[in-house]
One Martini backbone bead per residue (centre of mass of N, CA, C, O) as a GRO file, in nm:
protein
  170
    1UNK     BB    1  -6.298  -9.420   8.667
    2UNK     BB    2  -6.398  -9.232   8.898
    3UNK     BB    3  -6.673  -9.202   9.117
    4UNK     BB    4  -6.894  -8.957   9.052
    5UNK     BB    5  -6.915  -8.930   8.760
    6UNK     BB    6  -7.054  -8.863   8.489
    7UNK     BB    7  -6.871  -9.140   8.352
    8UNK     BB    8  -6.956  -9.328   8.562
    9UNK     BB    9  -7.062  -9.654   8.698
   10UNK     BB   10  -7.363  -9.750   8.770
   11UNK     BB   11  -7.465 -10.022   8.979
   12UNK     BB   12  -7.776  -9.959   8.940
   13UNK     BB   13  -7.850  -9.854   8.645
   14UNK     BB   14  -7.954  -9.566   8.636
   15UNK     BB   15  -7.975  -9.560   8.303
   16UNK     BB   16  -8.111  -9.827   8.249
   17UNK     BB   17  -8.135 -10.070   8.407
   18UNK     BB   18  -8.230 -10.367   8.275
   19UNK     BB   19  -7.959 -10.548   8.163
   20UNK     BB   20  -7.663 -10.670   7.937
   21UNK     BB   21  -7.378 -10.663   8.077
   22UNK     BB   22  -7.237 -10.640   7.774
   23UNK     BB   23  -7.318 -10.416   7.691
   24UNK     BB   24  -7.188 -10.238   7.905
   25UNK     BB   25  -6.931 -10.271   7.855
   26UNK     BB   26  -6.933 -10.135   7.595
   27UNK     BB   27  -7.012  -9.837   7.720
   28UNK     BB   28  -6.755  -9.866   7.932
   29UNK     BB   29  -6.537  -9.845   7.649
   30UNK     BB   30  -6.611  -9.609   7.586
   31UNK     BB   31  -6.558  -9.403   7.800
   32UNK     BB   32  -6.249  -9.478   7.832
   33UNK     BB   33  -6.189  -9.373   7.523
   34UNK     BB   34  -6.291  -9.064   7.604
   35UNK     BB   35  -6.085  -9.018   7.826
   36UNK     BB   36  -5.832  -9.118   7.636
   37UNK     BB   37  -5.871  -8.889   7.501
   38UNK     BB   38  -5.885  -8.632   7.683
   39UNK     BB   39  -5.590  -8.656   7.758
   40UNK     BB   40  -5.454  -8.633   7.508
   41UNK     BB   41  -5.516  -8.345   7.417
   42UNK     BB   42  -5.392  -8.222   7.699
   43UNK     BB   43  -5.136  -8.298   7.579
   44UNK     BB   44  -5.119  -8.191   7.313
   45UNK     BB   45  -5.139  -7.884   7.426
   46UNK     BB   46  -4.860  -7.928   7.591
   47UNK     BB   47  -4.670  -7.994   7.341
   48UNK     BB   48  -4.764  -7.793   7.111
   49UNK     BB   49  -4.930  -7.539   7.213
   50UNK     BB   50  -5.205  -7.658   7.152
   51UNK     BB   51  -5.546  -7.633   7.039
   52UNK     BB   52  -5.837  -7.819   6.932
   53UNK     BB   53  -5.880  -7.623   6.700
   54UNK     BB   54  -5.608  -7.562   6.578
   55UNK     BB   55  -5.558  -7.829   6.498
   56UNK     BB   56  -5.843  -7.827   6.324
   57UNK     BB   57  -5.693  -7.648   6.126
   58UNK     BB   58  -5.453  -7.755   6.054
   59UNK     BB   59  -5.560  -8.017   5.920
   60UNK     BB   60  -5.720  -7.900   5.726
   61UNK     BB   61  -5.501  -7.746   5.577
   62UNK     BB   62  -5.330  -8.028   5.513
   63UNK     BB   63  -5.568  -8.129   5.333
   64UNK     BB   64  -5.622  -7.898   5.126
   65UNK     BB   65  -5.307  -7.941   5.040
   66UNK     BB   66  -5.336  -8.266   4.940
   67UNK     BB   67  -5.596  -8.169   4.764
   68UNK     BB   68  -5.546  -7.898   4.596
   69UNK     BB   69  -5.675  -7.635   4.797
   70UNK     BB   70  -5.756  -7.344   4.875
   71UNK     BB   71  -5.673  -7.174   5.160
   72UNK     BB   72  -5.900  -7.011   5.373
   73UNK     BB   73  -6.053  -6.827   5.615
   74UNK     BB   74  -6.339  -6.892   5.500
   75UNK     BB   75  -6.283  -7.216   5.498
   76UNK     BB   76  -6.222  -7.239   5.782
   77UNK     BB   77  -6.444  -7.085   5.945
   78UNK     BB   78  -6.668  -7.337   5.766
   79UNK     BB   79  -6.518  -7.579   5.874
   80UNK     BB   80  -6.565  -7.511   6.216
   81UNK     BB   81  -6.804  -7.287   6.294
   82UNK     BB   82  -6.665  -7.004   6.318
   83UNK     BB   83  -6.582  -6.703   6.395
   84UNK     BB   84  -6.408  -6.454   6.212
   85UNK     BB   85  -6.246  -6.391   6.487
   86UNK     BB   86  -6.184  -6.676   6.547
   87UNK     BB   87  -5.983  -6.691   6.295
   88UNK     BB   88  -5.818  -6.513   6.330
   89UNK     BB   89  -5.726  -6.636   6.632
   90UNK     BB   90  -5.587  -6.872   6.515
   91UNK     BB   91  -5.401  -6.804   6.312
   92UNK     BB   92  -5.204  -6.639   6.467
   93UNK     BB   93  -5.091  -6.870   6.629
   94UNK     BB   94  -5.018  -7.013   6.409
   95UNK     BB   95  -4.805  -6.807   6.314
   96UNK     BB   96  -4.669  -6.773   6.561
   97UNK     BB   97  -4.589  -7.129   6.586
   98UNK     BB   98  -4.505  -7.204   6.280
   99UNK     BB   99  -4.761  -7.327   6.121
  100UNK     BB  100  -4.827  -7.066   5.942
  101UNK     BB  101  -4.902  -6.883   5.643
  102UNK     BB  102  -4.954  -6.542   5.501
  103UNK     BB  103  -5.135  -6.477   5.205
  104UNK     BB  104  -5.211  -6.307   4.913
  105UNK     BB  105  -5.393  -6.316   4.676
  106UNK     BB  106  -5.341  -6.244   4.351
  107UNK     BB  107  -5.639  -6.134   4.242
  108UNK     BB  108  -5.745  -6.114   4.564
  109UNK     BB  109  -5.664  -5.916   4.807
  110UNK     BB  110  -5.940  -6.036   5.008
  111UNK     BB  111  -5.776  -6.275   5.017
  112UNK     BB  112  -5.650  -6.519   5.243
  113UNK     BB  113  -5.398  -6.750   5.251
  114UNK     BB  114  -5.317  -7.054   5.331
  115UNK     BB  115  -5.002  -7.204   5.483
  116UNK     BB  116  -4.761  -7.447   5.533
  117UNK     BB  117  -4.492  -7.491   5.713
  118UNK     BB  118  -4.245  -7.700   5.653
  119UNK     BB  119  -4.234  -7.815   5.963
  120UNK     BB  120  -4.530  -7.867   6.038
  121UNK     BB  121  -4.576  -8.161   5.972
  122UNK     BB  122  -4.371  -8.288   6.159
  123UNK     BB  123  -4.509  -8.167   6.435
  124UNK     BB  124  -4.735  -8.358   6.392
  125UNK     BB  125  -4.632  -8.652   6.313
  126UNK     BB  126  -4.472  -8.664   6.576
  127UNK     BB  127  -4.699  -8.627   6.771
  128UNK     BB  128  -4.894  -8.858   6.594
  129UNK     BB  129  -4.770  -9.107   6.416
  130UNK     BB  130  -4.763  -9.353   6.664
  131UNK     BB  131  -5.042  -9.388   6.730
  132UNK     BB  132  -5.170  -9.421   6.430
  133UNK     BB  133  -5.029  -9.668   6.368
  134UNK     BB  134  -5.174  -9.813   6.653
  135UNK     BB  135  -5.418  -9.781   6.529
  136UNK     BB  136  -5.421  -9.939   6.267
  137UNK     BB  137  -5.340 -10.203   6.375
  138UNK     BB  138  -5.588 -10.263   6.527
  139UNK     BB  139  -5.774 -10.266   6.310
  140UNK     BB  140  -5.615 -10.478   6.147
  141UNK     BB  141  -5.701 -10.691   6.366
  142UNK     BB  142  -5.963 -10.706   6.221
  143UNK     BB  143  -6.200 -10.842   6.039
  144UNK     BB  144  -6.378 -10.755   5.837
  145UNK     BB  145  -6.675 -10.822   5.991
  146UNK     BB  146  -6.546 -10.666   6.253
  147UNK     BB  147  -6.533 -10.377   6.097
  148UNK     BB  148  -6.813 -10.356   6.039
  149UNK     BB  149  -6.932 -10.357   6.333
  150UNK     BB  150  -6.778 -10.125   6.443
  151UNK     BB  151  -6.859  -9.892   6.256
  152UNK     BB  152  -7.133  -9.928   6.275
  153UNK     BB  153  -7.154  -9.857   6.572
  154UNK     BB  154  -7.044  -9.596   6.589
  155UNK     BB  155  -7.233  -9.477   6.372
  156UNK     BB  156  -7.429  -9.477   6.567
  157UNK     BB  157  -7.344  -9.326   6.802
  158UNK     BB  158  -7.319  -9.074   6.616
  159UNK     BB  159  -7.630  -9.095   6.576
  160UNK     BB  160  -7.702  -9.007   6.872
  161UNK     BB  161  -7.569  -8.781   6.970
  162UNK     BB  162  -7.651  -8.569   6.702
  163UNK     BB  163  -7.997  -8.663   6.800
  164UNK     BB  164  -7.999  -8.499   7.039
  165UNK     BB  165  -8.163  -8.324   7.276
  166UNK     BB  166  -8.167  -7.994   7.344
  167UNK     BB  167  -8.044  -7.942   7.699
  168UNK     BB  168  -8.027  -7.654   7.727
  169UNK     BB  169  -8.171  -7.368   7.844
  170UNK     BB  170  -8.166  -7.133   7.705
   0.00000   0.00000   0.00000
């Protein structure tokens, strides 16, 4: 990552003071781990033609549907933590591009169903999984030992994520 970005290292320790350089290593290949999640992304938006919401609504609904609960936009909605607009504008787009039908429910015509079309699954599968392969095979490569130690770090680092404090300014 060239120096100079908020993600870059900095040689003077600006942000740790005097530390274990293999610590920082550890944090310098989360970083690495990160840009190269977002250029990911960036490829999936334009390979698929999707944003990161529609994915993850793709998804849910994908695991909705393999775990036999009716998929609905207010389920939608409140998995995704977005307002009743931003889902009607999701699901259109999904709809529009061949990734999923609505359905109004048979008892309570208030409610819409969603599910995906036969395609949907393949054109994700196709796009995700042989990269997921390819992490499935590295995670398999580290012992039970390394795997638990592995899990700890990251849930450490989901928690100190989440429990950041909020320094919006608004």
């Amino acid at each position: 990552m060239p120096k100079g970005t908020t993600e870059s290292r900095s040689d003077d320790h600006y942000w740790y003071g005097r530390v274990d350089e293999s610590a920082l290593e550890v944090l310098e290949a989360v970083r690495r781990h990160r840009a190269a999640e977002a250029l990911m992304r960036r490829r999936m938006r334009e390979d698929m033609d999707m944003g990161d919401t529609d994915l993850a609504a793709l998804r849910w609904l994908i695991r909705e549907e393999r775990d036999g609960r009716p998929a609905t936009s207010a389920g939608l909605s409140r998995a995704l933590g977005i307002t009743t607009a931003a889902t009607v504008k999701v699901v259109a787009r999904l709809s529009e591009g061949g990734y999923i039908e609505r359905t109004r429910h048979p008892s309570d015509r208030r409610v819409l169903l969603l599910g995906t079309l036969p395609g949907a699954h393949e054109r994700v599968r196709k796009a995700l999984g042989p990269m997921h392969e390819r992490m499935l095979r590295l995670a398999s490569s580290f012992d039970h030992v390394e795997r638990e130690v592995i899990v700890r770090f990251l849930d450490g680092l989901v928690e100190v994520v989440e429990t950041a404090p909020n320094t919006d300014p608004a």
